C-alpha cells in the first residue's frame, strides 16, 4: 500500500500477504502491517516525466526506509515507467506478464513464503450512480452494482490472481480499441463477466488529506500541491465556431474567462464583439485537427505574447485556471510536457496515448516547438486533433502525462466518491446541464485572486 506521509505509523492497519500492490507516483506509504514484507510486491504507477519519475524514486526510497524501521527484508518496489518501453504499459494489463515474471523470481528465492490460495482483488470501491458514456453505459439497469477501485488510494491483487491474469494476457492478447477510464476497465477485465473476483473493500486504503484527523486509520492519504505559476505564464486558446458564438462563448465569459490573463477565441468567422480570430480553417463537424495545428503555429509566432504554457480548450469546456496554475507548478516548461486526461488507442496492439481534447490539452512551449519541427501534420482538417497529436507525440517519443483532475465529461458521468476527494480542474459538455451552475458548484473558488497563496491552503491534489 502507499500514501503521502513519511515515517508515520498507526496502531490500526490492515494485514495483507502475497500481494501485488499498485499505487500512484505522488503517494507515499505511511502504514504497512504484514506478516512478512517479502509477501508484497509494490508497483508504483510512475509516468515518463521528470516530476513523476522523481516522485516515484522518493516514494520507493520512503518505502525502503520504512522497512528498515520494521527490521524486515525490503520488498520489491517496481517503477512502472522503467519496466519496459512499451507505450501501452501505463494501462497496467499489458504489463502483467512482466510483473509476474519479477514476482515469481522473488517468491522462488523465498522458500519459506507460503501462498494464499484465494484470488483477491482489493481496493477502495467506487461505483456509478447512473450509466455513463465514459463506461460505455455498462450495467445500465443497475450501475451501482459494479465496484471498481479508486487508483488514488492504491489497489492490490493476490499473487494467484496475478498469475492467472498474466497467463491470460500472454495467451490471449488484449483487443480493446480505446482505453478511457482505466480503473473501470481493469476491474471489468478482472471480473471477467462474473467468472473472476469482484473488488473487496479495504477501509485502510483512503483518499483523505495527508494531515486530516479522519485519516488516523489510513494506510494511504493525499498530498497538497505547491505554489501556483503566474497566470501570465499561460496562453489560453478557445476553439469555437460561428454557430456557437451566441450559445457557448457567453458561458465562458460568465464563468472562467476573467481568470485568464492571455486568451484568444479561434473561429471560422471574425466577430469583433467577442472578439474572435479567423485562422483561415473552415469549421468541421467532426475533428478539428486543422484548427488546432493552426493554433500551435500561432502560439510560437510573434502574433501572441511568449508564454511557458499553452492551454487548448473547446468552447464547451468548463475549467478552473487557478487550479491549473497550481498543477503546473509541478512541471518544468523547458521540458516537452503534454498534460491532460490521458486516453489510449490500441494499447494492447502497439497503439498510442493521447490527451482527450474536451477536458483541456496543456502543452509546454518546448513540446509545441518539438511537435511543429517534426514532419507530423494533419491528414485532413477534420481529423480528430487529440488523436493525431497523440500519434505525433508517440512517433517523437514524447510522453503524454496524465492527471485525473481533467475530465472529458460532465460531473454526473463520474462516481461521486471519486470526485469527493478531488478539487477538479475541468469538465466538458453542456448537454442536459446548466453549465454556469456546474461551474459555480465544482470549479469556482471564491476570491481566488485576493488570497496571498491562491489555493494552497485548501486544494487537495492528485497529480
Coordinates of C-alpha atoms in Angstrom, one line a residue:
X1 CA 0.0 0.0 0.0
X2 CA 1.1 3.6 -0.4
X3 CA 0.3 7.1 0.7
X4 CA 1.6 10.6 1.5
X5 CA 3.3 10.9 4.9
X6 CA 6.8 9.9 5.7
X7 CA 7.8 8.0 8.8
X8 CA 4.4 7.9 10.4
X9 CA 2.9 4.6 11.7
X10 CA -0.5 3.9 13.0
X11 CA -1.8 1.4 15.5
X12 CA -4.7 0.4 13.3
X13 CA -3.9 -1.1 9.9
X14 CA -4.8 -3.9 7.5
X15 CA -2.9 -7.2 7.4
X16 CA -2.0 -8.4 3.9
X17 CA 0.1 -11.1 2.4
X18 CA 1.1 -12.5 -1.0
X19 CA 0.0 -9.3 -2.9
X20 CA 1.0 -7.1 -5.8
X21 CA 0.1 -3.6 -4.6
X22 CA -0.2 -0.8 -7.2
X23 CA 0.0 2.8 -6.2
X24 CA 0.3 6.3 -7.8
X25 CA 3.7 8.0 -8.1
X26 CA 2.7 11.0 -6.0
X27 CA 1.7 9.0 -2.9
X28 CA 3.8 7.7 0.0
X29 CA 3.4 4.6 2.2
X30 CA 2.6 5.6 5.8
X31 CA 1.4 2.4 7.2
X32 CA 2.3 -1.2 6.5
X33 CA 1.2 -4.1 8.6
X34 CA 2.0 -7.5 7.2
X35 CA 3.2 -10.8 8.4
X36 CA 6.3 -10.7 6.1
X37 CA 7.2 -7.9 3.8
X38 CA 8.6 -10.4 1.3
X39 CA 5.0 -11.3 0.6
X40 CA 4.3 -8.0 -1.1
X41 CA 5.5 -6.6 -4.4
X42 CA 4.9 -2.9 -4.9
X43 CA 4.3 -1.4 -8.3
X44 CA 4.3 2.4 -8.5
X45 CA 2.3 3.8 -11.3
X46 CA 5.0 6.2 -12.4
X47 CA 5.0 8.3 -15.6
X48 CA 7.8 9.2 -18.0
X49 CA 8.0 12.8 -16.9
X50 CA 10.8 14.2 -14.7
X51 CA 8.4 15.3 -12.0
X52 CA 6.7 12.0 -11.7
X53 CA 9.9 10.0 -12.0
X54 CA 11.4 12.0 -9.2
X55 CA 8.3 11.5 -7.0
X56 CA 8.4 7.7 -7.7
X57 CA 12.0 7.5 -6.7
X58 CA 11.2 9.3 -3.5
X59 CA 8.3 7.0 -2.8
X60 CA 10.4 3.9 -3.4
X61 CA 13.1 5.3 -1.0
X62 CA 10.5 6.0 1.6
X63 CA 9.1 2.5 1.4
X64 CA 12.5 1.0 1.8
X65 CA 13.3 3.3 4.7
X66 CA 10.1 2.2 6.5
X67 CA 11.1 -1.4 6.0
X68 CA 14.3 -0.7 7.9
X69 CA 12.3 0.7 10.8
X70 CA 10.3 -2.6 10.8
X71 CA 13.6 -4.6 10.7
X72 CA 12.4 -6.7 7.8
X73 CA 13.8 -7.7 4.5
X74 CA 12.8 -5.0 2.0
X75 CA 10.1 -5.8 -0.5
X76 CA 10.5 -5.4 -4.3
X77 CA 9.4 -1.9 -5.4
X78 CA 8.9 -1.6 -9.1
X79 CA 8.5 1.7 -11.1
X80 CA 6.1 1.2 -13.9
X81 CA 7.8 3.6 -16.3
X82 CA 11.1 1.7 -16.1
X83 CA 9.8 -1.8 -16.6
X84 CA 9.5 -1.7 -20.4
X85 CA 9.5 0.9 -23.2
X86 CA 6.0 -0.2 -24.4
X87 CA 3.7 2.8 -24.7
X88 CA 0.7 0.9 -23.5
X89 CA 2.2 -0.2 -20.2
X90 CA 0.6 2.6 -18.3
X91 CA -2.7 0.7 -18.8
X92 CA -1.3 -2.0 -16.5
X93 CA -2.9 -5.0 -18.1
X94 CA -0.3 -5.4 -20.9
X95 CA 2.4 -5.3 -18.2
X96 CA 1.1 -8.1 -16.0
X97 CA 3.3 -10.8 -17.6
X98 CA 6.4 -8.7 -16.9
X99 CA 5.3 -8.0 -13.3
X100 CA 4.5 -11.7 -12.7
X101 CA 8.0 -12.6 -14.1
X102 CA 9.6 -10.4 -11.5
X103 CA 7.3 -11.6 -8.7
X104 CA 7.9 -15.3 -9.5
X105 CA 11.6 -14.7 -9.1
X106 CA 11.1 -13.1 -5.7
X107 CA 9.0 -16.0 -4.4
X108 CA 11.3 -18.6 -5.9
X109 CA 14.1 -17.2 -3.8
X110 CA 12.0 -17.2 -0.6
X111 CA 11.4 -20.8 0.1
X112 CA 9.6 -20.2 3.4
X113 CA 6.9 -17.9 2.0
X114 CA 3.5 -19.6 1.7
X115 CA 1.0 -18.6 -0.9
X116 CA -2.6 -17.9 0.0
X117 CA -4.7 -19.9 -2.5
X118 CA -7.5 -17.4 -2.9
X119 CA -7.9 -14.8 -5.7
X120 CA -8.3 -11.4 -4.1
X121 CA -8.8 -8.0 -5.7
X122 CA -8.6 -5.3 -3.1
X123 CA -9.1 -1.5 -3.1
X124 CA -11.3 1.5 -2.2
X125 CA -14.5 0.8 -4.2
X126 CA -16.2 3.3 -6.5
X127 CA -19.5 2.9 -8.3
X128 CA -21.6 4.8 -10.9
X129 CA -24.8 6.4 -9.8
X130 CA -26.2 6.2 -13.3
X131 CA -25.0 4.6 -16.5
X132 CA -22.4 6.8 -18.2
X133 CA -20.8 7.2 -21.6
X134 CA -17.2 7.0 -20.2
X135 CA -18.1 3.4 -19.2
X136 CA -19.9 2.7 -22.4
X137 CA -23.2 2.6 -20.4
X138 CA -22.2 -0.6 -18.6
X139 CA -24.7 -2.1 -16.2
X140 CA -27.3 0.3 -17.4
X141 CA -30.1 -1.3 -15.4
X142 CA -28.2 -1.0 -12.1
X143 CA -24.9 0.9 -12.5
X144 CA -24.2 0.9 -8.7
X145 CA -23.9 -2.9 -8.6
X146 CA -20.4 -2.9 -10.1
X147 CA -17.5 -1.7 -8.0
X148 CA -14.1 -0.6 -9.3
X149 CA -11.0 0.7 -7.5
X150 CA -10.1 4.3 -6.8
X151 CA -6.5 4.2 -8.0
X152 CA -5.7 7.2 -5.9
X153 CA -5.9 5.0 -2.8
X154 CA -3.8 2.2 -4.3
X155 CA -5.2 -1.3 -5.1
X156 CA -3.9 -4.9 -4.8
X157 CA -4.1 -8.3 -6.4
X158 CA -3.3 -11.6 -4.7
X159 CA -0.4 -13.5 -6.3
X160 CA -2.7 -16.4 -7.5
X161 CA -4.9 -13.8 -9.3
X162 CA -1.8 -12.0 -10.8
X163 CA -0.6 -15.4 -12.0
X164 CA -3.8 -16.2 -13.8
X165 CA -4.2 -12.8 -15.3
X166 CA -0.6 -12.7 -16.5
X167 CA -1.2 -16.0 -18.3
X168 CA -4.5 -14.8 -19.7
X169 CA -2.8 -11.6 -21.1
X170 CA 0.0 -13.6 -22.6
X171 CA -2.2 -16.3 -24.2
X172 CA -5.0 -14.0 -25.3
X173 CA -3.6 -10.6 -26.2
X174 CA -5.8 -7.5 -25.4
X175 CA -8.1 -6.4 -28.2
X176 CA -9.8 -3.3 -26.8
X177 CA -9.6 -0.3 -29.2
X178 CA -10.0 2.6 -26.7
X179 CA -8.7 3.0 -23.2
X180 CA -10.8 5.7 -21.5
X181 CA -11.3 5.1 -17.8
X182 CA -8.5 2.7 -16.8
X183 CA -9.7 1.8 -13.3
X184 CA -13.1 0.7 -14.6
X185 CA -11.6 -1.2 -17.5
X186 CA -9.2 -3.1 -15.2
X187 CA -12.0 -4.1 -12.9
X188 CA -14.1 -5.3 -15.8
X189 CA -11.2 -7.4 -17.1
X190 CA -10.6 -8.9 -13.7
X191 CA -14.3 -9.6 -13.1
X192 CA -14.4 -11.4 -16.5
X193 CA -18.2 -11.4 -16.9
X194 CA -18.7 -12.9 -13.4
X195 CA -16.0 -15.6 -13.7
X196 CA -13.4 -13.6 -11.8
X197 CA -13.4 -12.0 -8.3
X198 CA -15.2 -8.7 -7.5
X199 CA -13.5 -5.9 -5.8
X200 CA -13.2 -6.3 -2.0
X201 CA -13.3 -3.1 0.0
X202 CA -10.3 -2.3 2.3
X203 CA -11.1 0.6 4.6
X204 CA -7.4 1.3 5.2
X205 CA -7.0 2.4 1.6
X206 CA -8.0 6.0 1.8
X207 CA -8.1 9.3 -0.1
X208 CA -8.2 11.6 2.9
X209 CA -5.9 14.6 3.0
X210 CA -2.5 13.9 4.5
X211 CA -3.0 15.5 7.9
X212 CA -6.7 15.1 8.3
X213 CA -8.0 13.8 11.7
X214 CA -10.1 11.3 9.7
X215 CA -7.0 9.7 8.3
X216 CA -5.8 8.1 11.5
X217 CA -6.7 4.6 10.4
X218 CA -5.4 5.1 6.8
X219 CA -2.6 3.4 5.0
X220 CA -2.9 5.9 2.2
X221 CA -3.6 9.7 2.1
X222 CA -3.2 12.5 -0.4
X223 CA -0.8 15.4 -0.7
X224 CA -1.3 19.1 -1.3
X225 CA 0.4 21.0 -4.2
X226 CA 2.9 23.8 -4.1
X227 CA 2.9 27.4 -5.3
X228 CA 1.0 28.3 -8.5
X229 CA 2.6 29.5 -11.7
X230 CA 1.7 33.0 -12.7
X231 CA -1.4 33.4 -14.9
X232 CA 0.7 35.4 -17.3
X233 CA 2.6 32.2 -18.0
X234 CA -0.4 30.5 -19.6
X235 CA -1.8 31.4 -23.0
X236 CA -5.4 30.1 -23.5
X237 CA -6.8 29.1 -26.9
X238 CA -10.5 28.6 -27.1
X239 CA -11.8 26.7 -30.2
X240 CA -15.2 27.9 -31.3
X241 CA -17.3 28.5 -34.5
X242 CA -19.8 31.0 -35.7
X243 CA -22.9 28.9 -34.7
X244 CA -21.7 28.8 -31.1
X245 CA -20.8 32.4 -30.7
X246 CA -24.1 33.2 -29.0
X247 CA -24.6 29.9 -27.2
X248 CA -21.3 28.7 -25.7
X249 CA -19.0 31.7 -25.7
X250 CA -21.2 33.7 -23.3
X251 CA -20.8 30.8 -20.8
X252 CA -17.1 31.1 -21.0
X253 CA -17.3 34.8 -20.4
X254 CA -19.7 34.4 -17.4
X255 CA -17.5 31.7 -15.8
X256 CA -13.8 31.3 -16.2
X257 CA -12.6 33.9 -18.9
X258 CA -12.0 36.5 -16.2
X259 CA -9.2 34.4 -14.6
X260 CA -7.2 34.3 -17.9
X261 CA -4.5 36.9 -18.5
X262 CA -3.9 35.9 -22.1
X263 CA -6.8 34.4 -24.1
X264 CA -8.0 34.3 -27.7
X265 CA -11.0 32.8 -29.3
X266 CA -10.4 31.0 -32.6
X267 CA -13.3 30.6 -35.0
X268 CA -14.3 30.3 -38.7
X269 CA -15.8 33.8 -38.5
X270 CA -14.4 37.1 -37.3
X271 CA -16.6 38.6 -34.6
X272 CA -15.2 41.8 -33.1
X273 CA -17.7 41.8 -30.3
X274 CA -16.2 38.7 -28.7
X275 CA -13.6 39.1 -30.3
X276 CA -12.7 36.0 -32.4
X277 CA -9.9 35.3 -34.8
X278 CA -10.4 33.5 -38.1
X279 CA -7.4 31.3 -38.7
X280 CA -8.5 30.6 -42.2
X281 CA -9.5 27.0 -41.4
X282 CA -13.1 26.1 -42.3
X283 CA -15.3 24.8 -39.5
X284 CA -15.7 21.0 -39.5
X285 CA -18.4 18.9 -37.9
X286 CA -16.1 16.2 -36.6
X287 CA -12.4 16.6 -35.7
X288 CA -10.6 20.0 -35.6
X289 CA -7.1 19.0 -36.5
X290 CA -6.6 21.8 -39.0
X291 CA -7.7 24.4 -36.5
X292 CA -5.6 23.0 -33.6
X293 CA -2.4 22.9 -35.7
X294 CA -3.0 26.5 -36.8
X295 CA -3.3 27.4 -33.1
X296 CA 0.0 25.7 -32.4
X297 CA 1.7 27.7 -35.3
X298 CA 0.2 30.9 -34.0
X299 CA 1.4 30.2 -30.4
X300 CA 5.1 30.0 -31.4
X301 CA 4.8 33.0 -33.8
X302 CA 5.3 36.7 -32.9
X303 CA 1.5 37.2 -33.1
X304 CA 1.0 36.4 -29.4
X305 CA 3.0 37.0 -26.2
X306 CA 5.6 34.4 -25.4
X307 CA 4.5 32.2 -22.5
X308 CA 5.7 29.0 -20.9
X309 CA 2.4 27.1 -21.3
X310 CA -0.4 26.7 -23.9
X311 CA -3.9 25.6 -22.9
X312 CA -6.2 24.5 -25.7
X313 CA -9.9 24.0 -24.8
X314 CA -13.3 23.7 -26.5
X315 CA -15.9 26.4 -26.2
X316 CA -18.0 24.0 -24.0
X317 CA -15.1 23.2 -21.7
X318 CA -15.5 24.4 -18.1
X319 CA -12.2 24.9 -16.4
X320 CA -10.6 26.4 -13.3
X321 CA -7.5 28.4 -14.3
X322 CA -6.3 29.0 -10.7
X323 CA -6.3 25.2 -10.1
X324 CA -4.4 24.7 -13.4
X325 CA -1.8 27.2 -12.2
X326 CA -1.4 25.2 -9.1
X327 CA -0.9 21.9 -11.0
X328 CA 1.6 23.4 -13.4
X329 CA 3.8 24.4 -10.5
X330 CA 4.9 20.7 -10.5
X331 CA 6.2 20.7 -14.1
X332 CA 9.2 22.2 -15.9
X333 CA 8.1 24.1 -19.0
X334 CA 11.6 23.8 -20.5
X335 CA 10.8 20.1 -21.0
X336 CA 8.3 18.8 -23.6
X337 CA 5.3 18.4 -21.3
X338 CA 1.9 17.3 -22.7
X339 CA -0.7 17.2 -19.9
X340 CA -4.4 16.4 -19.5
X341 CA -6.7 13.4 -19.2
X342 CA -4.9 10.5 -21.0
X343 CA -6.8 8.1 -23.2
X344 CA -5.3 5.3 -25.3
X345 CA -6.0 3.7 -28.7
X346 CA -5.0 0.2 -29.4
X347 CA -2.6 0.0 -26.5
X348 CA -2.7 -3.8 -26.5
X349 CA -1.5 -3.9 -30.1
X350 CA 1.2 -1.3 -30.0
X351 CA -1.0 1.8 -30.2
X352 CA -0.6 5.2 -28.7
X353 CA -1.7 7.5 -25.9
X354 CA -3.4 10.9 -26.4
X355 CA -4.8 13.8 -24.3
X356 CA -8.5 13.8 -24.8
X357 CA -9.3 17.3 -26.0
X358 CA -12.6 18.1 -24.2
X359 CA -11.0 18.3 -20.8
X360 CA -8.3 20.6 -22.0
X361 CA -4.9 20.0 -23.5
X362 CA -1.8 21.6 -21.9
X363 CA 1.5 21.9 -23.7
X364 CA 4.8 23.4 -22.7
X365 CA 6.4 25.7 -25.2
X366 CA 9.2 23.1 -25.6
X367 CA 6.6 20.5 -26.6
X368 CA 4.9 22.7 -29.2
X369 CA 8.3 23.6 -30.7
X370 CA 9.2 19.9 -31.0
X371 CA 5.8 19.0 -32.5
X372 CA 6.0 21.7 -35.2
X373 CA 9.6 20.9 -36.0
X374 CA 8.7 17.4 -37.0
X375 CA 7.0 16.2 -40.2
X376 CA 3.8 15.4 -38.3
X377 CA 0.8 17.0 -39.9
X378 CA -3.0 16.6 -40.1
X379 CA -4.0 14.1 -42.8
X380 CA -7.3 16.0 -43.0
X381 CA -8.6 19.3 -41.5
X382 CA -11.5 17.3 -39.9
X383 CA -9.2 14.6 -38.4
X384 CA -9.5 14.2 -34.6
X385 CA -6.9 16.7 -33.3
X386 CA -6.3 15.0 -30.0
X387 CA -5.6 11.6 -31.6
X388 CA -3.4 13.0 -34.3
X389 CA -1.4 14.8 -31.7
X390 CA -1.1 11.5 -29.8
X391 CA 0.2 9.8 -32.9
X392 CA 2.7 12.6 -33.4
X393 CA 3.9 12.5 -29.7
X394 CA 4.3 8.7 -29.9
X395 CA 6.3 9.0 -33.1
X396 CA 8.6 11.6 -31.5
X397 CA 8.9 9.6 -28.3
X398 CA 7.4 12.4 -26.2
X399 CA 5.4 11.2 -23.2
X400 CA 1.7 12.0 -22.5
X401 CA 1.3 12.9 -18.9
X402 CA -2.0 12.1 -17.2
X403 CA -3.8 14.0 -14.5
X404 CA -7.2 12.7 -13.2
X405 CA -8.2 16.3 -12.4
X406 CA -9.1 16.9 -16.1
X407 CA -12.5 15.4 -17.1
X408 CA -13.7 14.8 -20.6
X409 CA -17.3 14.5 -19.5
X410 CA -19.8 16.1 -17.1
X411 CA -19.7 15.7 -13.3
X412 CA -22.6 13.4 -13.3
X413 CA -20.7 11.0 -15.5
X414 CA -18.2 10.2 -12.7
X415 CA -18.5 8.4 -9.4
X416 CA -19.4 10.7 -6.5
X417 CA -16.8 9.1 -4.3
X418 CA -14.2 9.7 -7.0
X419 CA -14.9 13.4 -7.2
X420 CA -15.3 13.7 -3.5
X421 CA -11.6 13.8 -2.8
X422 CA -10.7 15.9 -5.8
X423 CA -10.6 19.6 -6.5
X424 CA -11.2 19.1 -10.2
X425 CA -9.6 21.3 -12.9
X426 CA -12.1 20.8 -15.8
X427 CA -15.3 19.3 -17.1
X428 CA -16.7 19.1 -20.6
X429 CA -20.1 19.3 -22.4
X430 CA -23.2 21.4 -21.8
X431 CA -25.6 18.5 -22.6
X432 CA -28.6 18.4 -20.2
X433 CA -26.9 20.7 -17.6
X434 CA -26.8 24.3 -16.6
X435 CA -23.1 24.9 -17.3
X436 CA -22.9 28.1 -15.2
X437 CA -24.4 26.2 -12.2
X438 CA -21.9 23.3 -12.8
X439 CA -19.0 25.8 -12.9
X440 CA -20.1 27.5 -9.7
X441 CA -20.6 24.2 -7.8
X442 CA -17.5 22.4 -9.0
X443 CA -14.9 24.8 -10.3
X444 CA -15.4 28.2 -8.7
X445 CA -13.1 29.4 -5.9
X446 CA -14.3 32.5 -4.1
X447 CA -11.8 35.4 -4.0
X448 CA -9.0 33.3 -5.5
X449 CA -7.1 36.3 -6.8
X450 CA -7.2 38.0 -3.4
X451 CA -5.7 35.2 -1.4
X452 CA -1.9 35.6 -0.9
X453 CA -1.3 31.9 -1.5
X454 CA -4.0 31.2 -4.0
X455 CA -5.4 27.7 -3.4
X456 CA -2.5 26.4 -1.4
X457 CA -4.5 26.2 1.8
X458 CA -7.5 24.4 0.5
X459 CA -6.7 22.3 -2.5
X460 CA -6.2 18.5 -2.3
X461 CA -4.3 17.2 -5.3
X462 CA -3.8 14.1 -7.4
X463 CA -1.1 14.6 -9.9

